[in-house]
Short mmCIF file of C-alpha atoms (C1' of nucleotides) in Angstrom, two decimals:
data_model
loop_
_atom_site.label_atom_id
_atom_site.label_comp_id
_atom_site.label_asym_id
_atom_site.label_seq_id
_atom_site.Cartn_x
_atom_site.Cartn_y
_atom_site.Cartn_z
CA UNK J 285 -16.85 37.96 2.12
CA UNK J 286 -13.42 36.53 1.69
CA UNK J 287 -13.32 34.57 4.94
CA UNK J 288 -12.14 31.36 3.02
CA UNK J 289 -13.15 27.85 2.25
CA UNK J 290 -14.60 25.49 4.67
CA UNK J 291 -13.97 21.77 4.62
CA UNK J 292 -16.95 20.89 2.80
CA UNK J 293 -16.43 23.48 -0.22
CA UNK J 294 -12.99 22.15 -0.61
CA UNK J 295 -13.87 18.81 -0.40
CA UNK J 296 -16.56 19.17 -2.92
CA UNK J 297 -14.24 21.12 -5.39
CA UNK J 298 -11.69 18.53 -5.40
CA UNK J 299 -13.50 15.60 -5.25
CA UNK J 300 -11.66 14.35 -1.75
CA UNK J 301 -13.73 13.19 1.01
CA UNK J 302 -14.03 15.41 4.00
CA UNK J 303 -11.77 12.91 5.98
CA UNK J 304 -9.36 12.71 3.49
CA UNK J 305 -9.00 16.62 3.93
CA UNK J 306 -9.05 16.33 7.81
CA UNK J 307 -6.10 13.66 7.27
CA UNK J 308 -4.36 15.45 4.47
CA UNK J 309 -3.90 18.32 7.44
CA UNK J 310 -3.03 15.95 10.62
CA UNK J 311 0.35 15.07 7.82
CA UNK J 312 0.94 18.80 7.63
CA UNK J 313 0.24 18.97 3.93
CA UNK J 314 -2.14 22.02 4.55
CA UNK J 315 -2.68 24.32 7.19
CA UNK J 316 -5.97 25.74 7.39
CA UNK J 317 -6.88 28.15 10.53
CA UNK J 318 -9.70 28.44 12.56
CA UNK J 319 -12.97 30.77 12.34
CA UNK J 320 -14.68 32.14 15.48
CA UNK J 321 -16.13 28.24 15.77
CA UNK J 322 -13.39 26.43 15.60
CA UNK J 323 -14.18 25.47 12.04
CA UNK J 324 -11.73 24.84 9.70
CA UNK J 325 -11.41 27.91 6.90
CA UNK J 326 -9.13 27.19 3.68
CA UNK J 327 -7.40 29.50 1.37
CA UNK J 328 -7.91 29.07 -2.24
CA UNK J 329 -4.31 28.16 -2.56
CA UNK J 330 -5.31 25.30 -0.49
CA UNK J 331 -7.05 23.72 -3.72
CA UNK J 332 -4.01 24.26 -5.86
CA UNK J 333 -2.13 22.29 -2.87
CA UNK J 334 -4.82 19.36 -2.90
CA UNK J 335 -4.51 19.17 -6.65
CA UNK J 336 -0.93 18.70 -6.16
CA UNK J 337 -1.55 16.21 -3.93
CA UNK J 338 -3.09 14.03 -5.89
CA UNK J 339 -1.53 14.24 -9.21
CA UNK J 340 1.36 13.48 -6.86
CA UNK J 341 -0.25 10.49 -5.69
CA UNK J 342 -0.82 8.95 -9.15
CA UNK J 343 2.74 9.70 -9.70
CA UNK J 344 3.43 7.23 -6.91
CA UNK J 345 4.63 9.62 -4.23
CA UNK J 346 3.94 8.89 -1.02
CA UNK J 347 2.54 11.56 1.82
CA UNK J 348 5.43 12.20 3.28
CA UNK J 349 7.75 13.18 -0.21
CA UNK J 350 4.64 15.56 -1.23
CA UNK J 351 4.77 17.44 2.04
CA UNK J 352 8.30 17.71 1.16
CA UNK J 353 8.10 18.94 -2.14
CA UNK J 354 5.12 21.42 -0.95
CA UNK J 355 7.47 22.39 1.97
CA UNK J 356 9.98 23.83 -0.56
CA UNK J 357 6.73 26.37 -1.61
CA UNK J 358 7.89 29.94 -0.53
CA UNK J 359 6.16 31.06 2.99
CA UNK J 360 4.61 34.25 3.32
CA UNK J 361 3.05 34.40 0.71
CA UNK J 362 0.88 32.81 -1.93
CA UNK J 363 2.61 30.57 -4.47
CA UNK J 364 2.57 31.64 -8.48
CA UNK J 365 2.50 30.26 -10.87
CA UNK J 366 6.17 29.92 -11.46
CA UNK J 367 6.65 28.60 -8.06
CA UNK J 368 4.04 25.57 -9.22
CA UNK J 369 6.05 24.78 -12.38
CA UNK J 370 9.23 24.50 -10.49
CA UNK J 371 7.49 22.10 -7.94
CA UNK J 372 6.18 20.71 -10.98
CA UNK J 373 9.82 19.67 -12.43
CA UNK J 374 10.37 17.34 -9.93
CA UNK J 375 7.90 15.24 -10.85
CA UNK J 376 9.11 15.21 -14.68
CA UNK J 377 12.19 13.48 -13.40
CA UNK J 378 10.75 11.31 -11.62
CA UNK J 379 8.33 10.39 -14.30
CA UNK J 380 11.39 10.12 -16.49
CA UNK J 381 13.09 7.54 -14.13
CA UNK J 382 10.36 5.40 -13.33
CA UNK J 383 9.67 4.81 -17.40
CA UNK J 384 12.93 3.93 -17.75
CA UNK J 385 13.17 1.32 -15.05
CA UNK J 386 9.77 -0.04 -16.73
CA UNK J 387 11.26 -0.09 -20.01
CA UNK J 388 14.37 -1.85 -19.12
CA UNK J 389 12.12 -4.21 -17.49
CA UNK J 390 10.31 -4.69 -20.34
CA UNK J 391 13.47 -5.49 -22.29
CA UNK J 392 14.46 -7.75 -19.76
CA UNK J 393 11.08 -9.69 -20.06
CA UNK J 394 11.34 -9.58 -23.71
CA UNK J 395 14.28 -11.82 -23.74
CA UNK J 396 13.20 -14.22 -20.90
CA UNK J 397 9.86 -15.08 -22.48
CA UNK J 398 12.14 -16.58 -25.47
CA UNK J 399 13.96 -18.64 -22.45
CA UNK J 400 10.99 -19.06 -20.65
CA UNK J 401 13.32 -19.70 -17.90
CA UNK J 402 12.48 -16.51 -15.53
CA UNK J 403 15.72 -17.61 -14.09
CA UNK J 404 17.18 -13.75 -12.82
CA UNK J 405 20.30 -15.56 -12.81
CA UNK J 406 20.40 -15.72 -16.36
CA UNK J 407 18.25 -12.56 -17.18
CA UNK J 408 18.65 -10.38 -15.01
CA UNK J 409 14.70 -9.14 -14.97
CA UNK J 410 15.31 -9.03 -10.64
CA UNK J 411 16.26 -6.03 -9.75
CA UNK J 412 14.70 -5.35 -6.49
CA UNK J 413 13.21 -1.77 -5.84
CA UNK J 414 13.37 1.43 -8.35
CA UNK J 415 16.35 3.31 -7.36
CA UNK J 416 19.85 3.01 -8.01
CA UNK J 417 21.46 2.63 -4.52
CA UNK J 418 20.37 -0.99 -3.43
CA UNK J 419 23.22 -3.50 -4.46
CA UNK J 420 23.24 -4.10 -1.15
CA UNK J 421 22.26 -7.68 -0.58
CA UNK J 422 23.99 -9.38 -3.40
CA UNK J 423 21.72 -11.09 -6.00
CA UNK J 424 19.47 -13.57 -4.95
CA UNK J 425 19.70 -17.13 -6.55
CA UNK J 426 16.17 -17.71 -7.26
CA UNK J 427 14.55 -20.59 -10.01
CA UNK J 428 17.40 -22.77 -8.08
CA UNK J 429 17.78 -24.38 -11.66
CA UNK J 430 21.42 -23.49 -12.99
CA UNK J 431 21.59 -23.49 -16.17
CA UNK J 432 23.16 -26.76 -16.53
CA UNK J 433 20.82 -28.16 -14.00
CA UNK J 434 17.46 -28.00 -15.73
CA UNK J 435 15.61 -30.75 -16.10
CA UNK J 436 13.56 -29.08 -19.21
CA UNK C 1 16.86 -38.30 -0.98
CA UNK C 2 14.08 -36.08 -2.89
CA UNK C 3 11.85 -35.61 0.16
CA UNK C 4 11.39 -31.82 -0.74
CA UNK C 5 13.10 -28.56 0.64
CA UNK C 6 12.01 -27.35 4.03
CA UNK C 7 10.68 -23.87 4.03
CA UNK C 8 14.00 -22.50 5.41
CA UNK C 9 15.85 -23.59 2.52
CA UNK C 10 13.44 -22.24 0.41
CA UNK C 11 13.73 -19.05 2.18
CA UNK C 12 17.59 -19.33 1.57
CA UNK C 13 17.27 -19.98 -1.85
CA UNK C 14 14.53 -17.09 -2.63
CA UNK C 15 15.78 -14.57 0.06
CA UNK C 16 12.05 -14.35 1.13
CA UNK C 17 11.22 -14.12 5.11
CA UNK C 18 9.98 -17.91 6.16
CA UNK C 19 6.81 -15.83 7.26
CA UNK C 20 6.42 -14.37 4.02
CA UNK C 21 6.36 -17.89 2.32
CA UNK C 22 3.53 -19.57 5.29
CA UNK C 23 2.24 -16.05 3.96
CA UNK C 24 2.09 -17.07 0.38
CA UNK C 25 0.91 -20.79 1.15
CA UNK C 26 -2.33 -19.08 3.31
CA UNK C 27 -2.97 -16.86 0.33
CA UNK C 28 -3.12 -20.00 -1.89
CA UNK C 29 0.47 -18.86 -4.06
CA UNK C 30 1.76 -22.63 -3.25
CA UNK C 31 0.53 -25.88 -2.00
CA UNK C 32 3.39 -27.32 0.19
CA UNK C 33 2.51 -30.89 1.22
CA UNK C 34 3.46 -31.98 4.68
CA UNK C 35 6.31 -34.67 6.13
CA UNK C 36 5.60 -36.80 9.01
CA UNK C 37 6.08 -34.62 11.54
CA UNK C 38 3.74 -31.95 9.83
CA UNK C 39 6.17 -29.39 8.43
CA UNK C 40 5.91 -27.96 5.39
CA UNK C 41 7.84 -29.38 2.13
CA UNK C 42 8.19 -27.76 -1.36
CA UNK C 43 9.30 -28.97 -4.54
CA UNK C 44 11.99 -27.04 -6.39
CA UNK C 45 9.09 -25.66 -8.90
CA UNK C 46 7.95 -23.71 -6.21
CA UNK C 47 11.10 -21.83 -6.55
CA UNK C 48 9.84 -20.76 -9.59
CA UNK C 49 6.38 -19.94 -8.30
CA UNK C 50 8.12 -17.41 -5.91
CA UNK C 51 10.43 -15.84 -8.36
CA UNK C 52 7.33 -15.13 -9.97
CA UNK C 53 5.79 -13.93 -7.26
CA UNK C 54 8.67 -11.71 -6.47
CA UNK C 55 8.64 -10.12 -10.46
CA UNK C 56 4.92 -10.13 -10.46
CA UNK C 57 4.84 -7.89 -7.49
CA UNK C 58 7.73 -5.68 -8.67
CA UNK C 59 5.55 -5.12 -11.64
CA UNK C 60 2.55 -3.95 -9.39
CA UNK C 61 0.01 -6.68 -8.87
CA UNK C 62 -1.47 -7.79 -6.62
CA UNK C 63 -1.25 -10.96 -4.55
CA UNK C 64 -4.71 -12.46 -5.67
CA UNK C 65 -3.43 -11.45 -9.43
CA UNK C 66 -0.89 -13.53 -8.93
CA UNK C 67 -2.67 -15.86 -8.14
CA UNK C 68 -4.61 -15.91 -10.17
CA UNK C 69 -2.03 -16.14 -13.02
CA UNK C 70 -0.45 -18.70 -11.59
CA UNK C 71 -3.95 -20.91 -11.19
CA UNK C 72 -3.19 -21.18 -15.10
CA UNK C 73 -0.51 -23.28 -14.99
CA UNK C 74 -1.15 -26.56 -15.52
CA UNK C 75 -2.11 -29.27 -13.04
CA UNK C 76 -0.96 -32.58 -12.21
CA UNK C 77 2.74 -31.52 -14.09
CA UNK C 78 5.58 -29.86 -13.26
CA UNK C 79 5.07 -26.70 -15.39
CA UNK C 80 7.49 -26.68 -18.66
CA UNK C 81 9.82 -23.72 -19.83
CA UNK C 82 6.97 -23.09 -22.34
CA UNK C 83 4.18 -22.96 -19.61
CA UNK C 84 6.29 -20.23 -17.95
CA UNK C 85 7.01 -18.27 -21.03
CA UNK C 86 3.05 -18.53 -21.61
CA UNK C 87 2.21 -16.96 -18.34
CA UNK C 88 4.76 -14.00 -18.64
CA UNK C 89 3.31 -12.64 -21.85
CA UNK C 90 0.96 -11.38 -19.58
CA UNK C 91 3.39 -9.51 -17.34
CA UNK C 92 4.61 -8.20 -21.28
CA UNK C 93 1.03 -6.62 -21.55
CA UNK C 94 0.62 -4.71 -18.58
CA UNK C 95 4.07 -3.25 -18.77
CA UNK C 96 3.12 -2.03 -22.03
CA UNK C 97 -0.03 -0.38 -20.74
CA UNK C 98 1.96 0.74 -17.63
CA UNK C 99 4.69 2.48 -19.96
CA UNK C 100 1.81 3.84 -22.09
CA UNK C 101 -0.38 5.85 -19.35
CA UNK C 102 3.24 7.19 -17.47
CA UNK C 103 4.19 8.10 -20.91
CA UNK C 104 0.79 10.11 -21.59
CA UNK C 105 1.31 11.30 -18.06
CA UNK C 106 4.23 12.63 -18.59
CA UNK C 107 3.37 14.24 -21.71
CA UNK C 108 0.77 16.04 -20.24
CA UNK C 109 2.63 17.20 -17.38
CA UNK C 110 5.30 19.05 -19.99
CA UNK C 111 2.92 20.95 -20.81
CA UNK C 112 1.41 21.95 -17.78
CA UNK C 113 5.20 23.00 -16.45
CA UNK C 114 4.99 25.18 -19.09
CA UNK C 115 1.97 27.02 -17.72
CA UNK C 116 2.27 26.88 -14.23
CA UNK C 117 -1.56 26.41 -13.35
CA UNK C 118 -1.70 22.68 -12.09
CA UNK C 119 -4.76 23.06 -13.43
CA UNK C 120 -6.78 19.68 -14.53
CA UNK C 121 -9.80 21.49 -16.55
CA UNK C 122 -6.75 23.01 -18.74
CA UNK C 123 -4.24 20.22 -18.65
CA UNK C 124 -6.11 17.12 -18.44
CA UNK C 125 -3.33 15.93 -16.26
CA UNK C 126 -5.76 14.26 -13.49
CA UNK C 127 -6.91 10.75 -14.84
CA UNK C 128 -8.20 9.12 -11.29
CA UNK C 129 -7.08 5.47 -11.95
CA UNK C 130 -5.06 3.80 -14.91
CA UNK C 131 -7.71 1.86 -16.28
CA UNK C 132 -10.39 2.74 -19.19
CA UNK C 133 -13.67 2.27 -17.72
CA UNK C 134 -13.17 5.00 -15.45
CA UNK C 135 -15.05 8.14 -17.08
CA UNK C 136 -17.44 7.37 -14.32
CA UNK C 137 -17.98 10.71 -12.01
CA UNK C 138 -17.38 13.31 -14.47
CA UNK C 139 -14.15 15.75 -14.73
CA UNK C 140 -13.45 17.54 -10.94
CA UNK C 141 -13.18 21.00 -10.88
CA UNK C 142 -9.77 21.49 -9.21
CA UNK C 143 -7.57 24.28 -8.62
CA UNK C 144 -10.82 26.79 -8.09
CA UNK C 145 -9.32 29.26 -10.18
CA UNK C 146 -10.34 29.54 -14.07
CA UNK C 147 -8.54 31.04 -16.00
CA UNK C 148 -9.88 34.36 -15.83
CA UNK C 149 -10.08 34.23 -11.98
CA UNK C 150 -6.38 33.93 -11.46
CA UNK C 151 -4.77 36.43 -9.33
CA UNK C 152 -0.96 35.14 -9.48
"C1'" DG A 82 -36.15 30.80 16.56
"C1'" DT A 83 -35.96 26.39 15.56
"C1'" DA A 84 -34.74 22.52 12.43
"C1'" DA A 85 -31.48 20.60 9.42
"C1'" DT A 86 -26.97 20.44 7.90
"C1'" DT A 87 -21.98 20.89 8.70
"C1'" DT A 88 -18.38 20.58 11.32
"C1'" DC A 89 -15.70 19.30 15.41
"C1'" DT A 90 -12.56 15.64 18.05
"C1'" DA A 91 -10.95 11.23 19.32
"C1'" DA A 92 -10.74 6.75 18.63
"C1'" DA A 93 -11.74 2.65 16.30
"C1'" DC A 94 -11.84 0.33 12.00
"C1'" DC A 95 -10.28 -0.97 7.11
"C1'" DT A 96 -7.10 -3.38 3.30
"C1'" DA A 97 -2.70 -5.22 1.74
"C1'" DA A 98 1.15 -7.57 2.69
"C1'" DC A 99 3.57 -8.97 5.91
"C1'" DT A 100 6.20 -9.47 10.70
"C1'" DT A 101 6.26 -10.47 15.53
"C1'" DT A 102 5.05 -12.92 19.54
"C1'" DA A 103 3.87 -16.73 22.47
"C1'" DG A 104 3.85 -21.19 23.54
"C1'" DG A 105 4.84 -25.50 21.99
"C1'" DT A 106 6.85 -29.48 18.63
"C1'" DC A 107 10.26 -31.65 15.41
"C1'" DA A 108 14.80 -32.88 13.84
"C1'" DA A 109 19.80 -33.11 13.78
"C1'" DG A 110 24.34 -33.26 16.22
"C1'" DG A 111 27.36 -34.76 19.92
"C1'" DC V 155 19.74 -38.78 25.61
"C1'" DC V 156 19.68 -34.24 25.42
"C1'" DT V 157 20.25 -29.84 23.66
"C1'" DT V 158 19.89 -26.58 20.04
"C1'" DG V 159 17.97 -24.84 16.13
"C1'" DA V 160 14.33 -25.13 12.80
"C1'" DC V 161 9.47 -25.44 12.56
"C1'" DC V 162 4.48 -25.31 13.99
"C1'" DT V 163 -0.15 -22.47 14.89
"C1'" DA V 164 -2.95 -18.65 16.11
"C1'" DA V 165 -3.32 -14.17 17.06
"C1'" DA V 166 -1.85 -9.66 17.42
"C1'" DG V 167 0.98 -5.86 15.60
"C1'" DT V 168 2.74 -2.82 11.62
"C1'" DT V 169 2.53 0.87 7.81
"C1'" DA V 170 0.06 3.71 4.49
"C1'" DG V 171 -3.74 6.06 3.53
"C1'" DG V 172 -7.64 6.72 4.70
"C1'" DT V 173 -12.99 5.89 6.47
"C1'" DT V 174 -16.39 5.25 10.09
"C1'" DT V 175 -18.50 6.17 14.37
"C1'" DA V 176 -20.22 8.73 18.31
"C1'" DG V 177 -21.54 12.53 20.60
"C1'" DA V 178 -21.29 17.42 20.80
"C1'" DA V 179 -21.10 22.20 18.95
"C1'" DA V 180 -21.46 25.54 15.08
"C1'" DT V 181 -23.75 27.22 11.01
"C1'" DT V 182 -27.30 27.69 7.63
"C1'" DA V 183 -32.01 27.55 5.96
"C1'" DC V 184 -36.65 28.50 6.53
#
DNA sequence: GTAATTTCTAAACCTAACTTTAGGTCAAGG
DNA sequence: CCTTGACCTAAAGTTAGGTTTAGAAATTAC
C-alpha cells in the first residue's frame, strides 16, 4: 500500500493549502511523480521537505535560497537525519546574523532617542539592507538638519 | 526664498526614487502643498518624515504602520526633537520583541540540530506568526513521522 | 454503477511597495 | 523666445508568494 501521499494528505498534514503545494513544486522545491492518473503522489520525505520550508520561511528565507539549501540534500536517496541537521546549521548562522544586526540596531536607537534627532548622520541607525557587502552608494544625508543647522 | 524643496531635491537629499515619494504622498506618509504651477513642495520636516519612513521600514513595518505612527505627531507644528524621540520608543519596543522571538527561535532550533528530526511536535520550532494571539488552529502535525515511525 | 469528492491544468487574480510608460505641462538658462 | 530638464497624472507593469476560477478527468464512497 505504499504508493505515497497525494496532494490532499500532504496538504492536510502540514497545514499548507493544496495550491501552496502545487506552487511549492512549479519552484522545484519538491518533486512528486505521477500515478496511473496523472495525480500527484508524494513521498513521506516530502513532509520533512515542506516542514523545512516553512520554518525556513519564518526565518526570512525566500523560495529561491530554500530550494538551494534543499538542493544541497543528497540524491538518490532519502535524507537522515544527519543530513537534516546539517541543512539545519545554516539556518543557525543566519539566525545568529540577523540578531545581531537587530541588536546593533537597537543600540543605535538607544542612543538616538536621547538625541531625538534620528539624524543617521549623527547616529548612524541607517544602514541600508542586512548584509555586509553594500557600502556601495555612500551614506545618504537624510534629516537635512546638520548639526549646527537645527533650528530645535 | 523659503518656498519649499521640490520633490527632486527631496529625492536628492533622501536618496529615495521621486516615484517612491508621489508614492508616499498617495499613501498619506506626507502632505506636500502645491506652488502655482501645481507641483509638489515639501518642507524640510518632511525630510524627517522620510528618514523615518526609511528606518521604520528597515525595522519591518509596514507602510500603513507608519503611518500610522507618524499620524501621532502633532498638528499645526513643526514636530520638536522631543516629539521625534516620543515616536521612536515605539520602534525601541518592537525591536525588543523582534530580538526576543529570533532569540527563542534560535534556541529552539539548537536543539533540534541536535536531533536531526525537523520535527515541530518534538521541537516546538514552528510558531506560525510572531505575535501572541495566535494559538488559534491548534499544533500541525508535520514531518509525518513520530518518533517511533522513523525509518532513517 | 453512480454520486460525491479530489485532483488536474492554465490562466487570472491578489497584496505590498514600488517603477515604468505615455502624453502633456512647468520652470530655468541662454 | 525657445529649448531642455524637471514635473504632472493616470494607468499599467513588476516581484514574491500565493489563491481563485473554470472546466475536465480521476478516485473514492456508498
Amino acid at each position: 500500500m505504499n504508493d505515497g501521499l497525494s496532494i490532499g494528505a500532504l496538504a492536510q498534514r502540514t497545514g499548507l493549502a493544496v495550491s501552496a503545494i502545487r506552487y511549492y513544486e512549479a519552484q522545484g522545491l519538491i518533486k512528486p511523480w505521477r500515478n496511473a492518473g496523472g495525480q500527484r503522489r508524494f513521498e513521506r520525505a516530502d513532509l520533512r521537505r515542506l516542514s523545512f520550508v516553512m520554518i525556513a520561511q519564518q526565518f526570512g528565507f525566500t523560495l529561491p535560497q530554500i530550494r538551494a539549501e534543499l538542493d544541497r540534500l543528497p540524491g538518490g536517496r532519502t535524507p537522515t537525519k544527519a543530513d537534516w541537521a546539517r541543512i539545519s546549521e545554516g539556518f543557525r548562522a543566519a539566525l545568529d546574523a540577523r540578531i545581531a544586526t537587530l541588536t546593533r540596531l537597537r543600540d543605535n536607537l538607544d542612543g538616538c532617542i536621547g538625541c531625538g534627532c534620528l539624524s543617521l548622520e549623527a547616529c548612524a541607525l541607517y544602514n541600508p539592507r542586512d548584509g555586509a557587502a553594500e557600502m556601495g552608494q555612500g551614506p545618504r544625508y537624510l534629516m537635512g538638519d546638520t548639526p549646527a543647522a537645527q533650528k530645535g
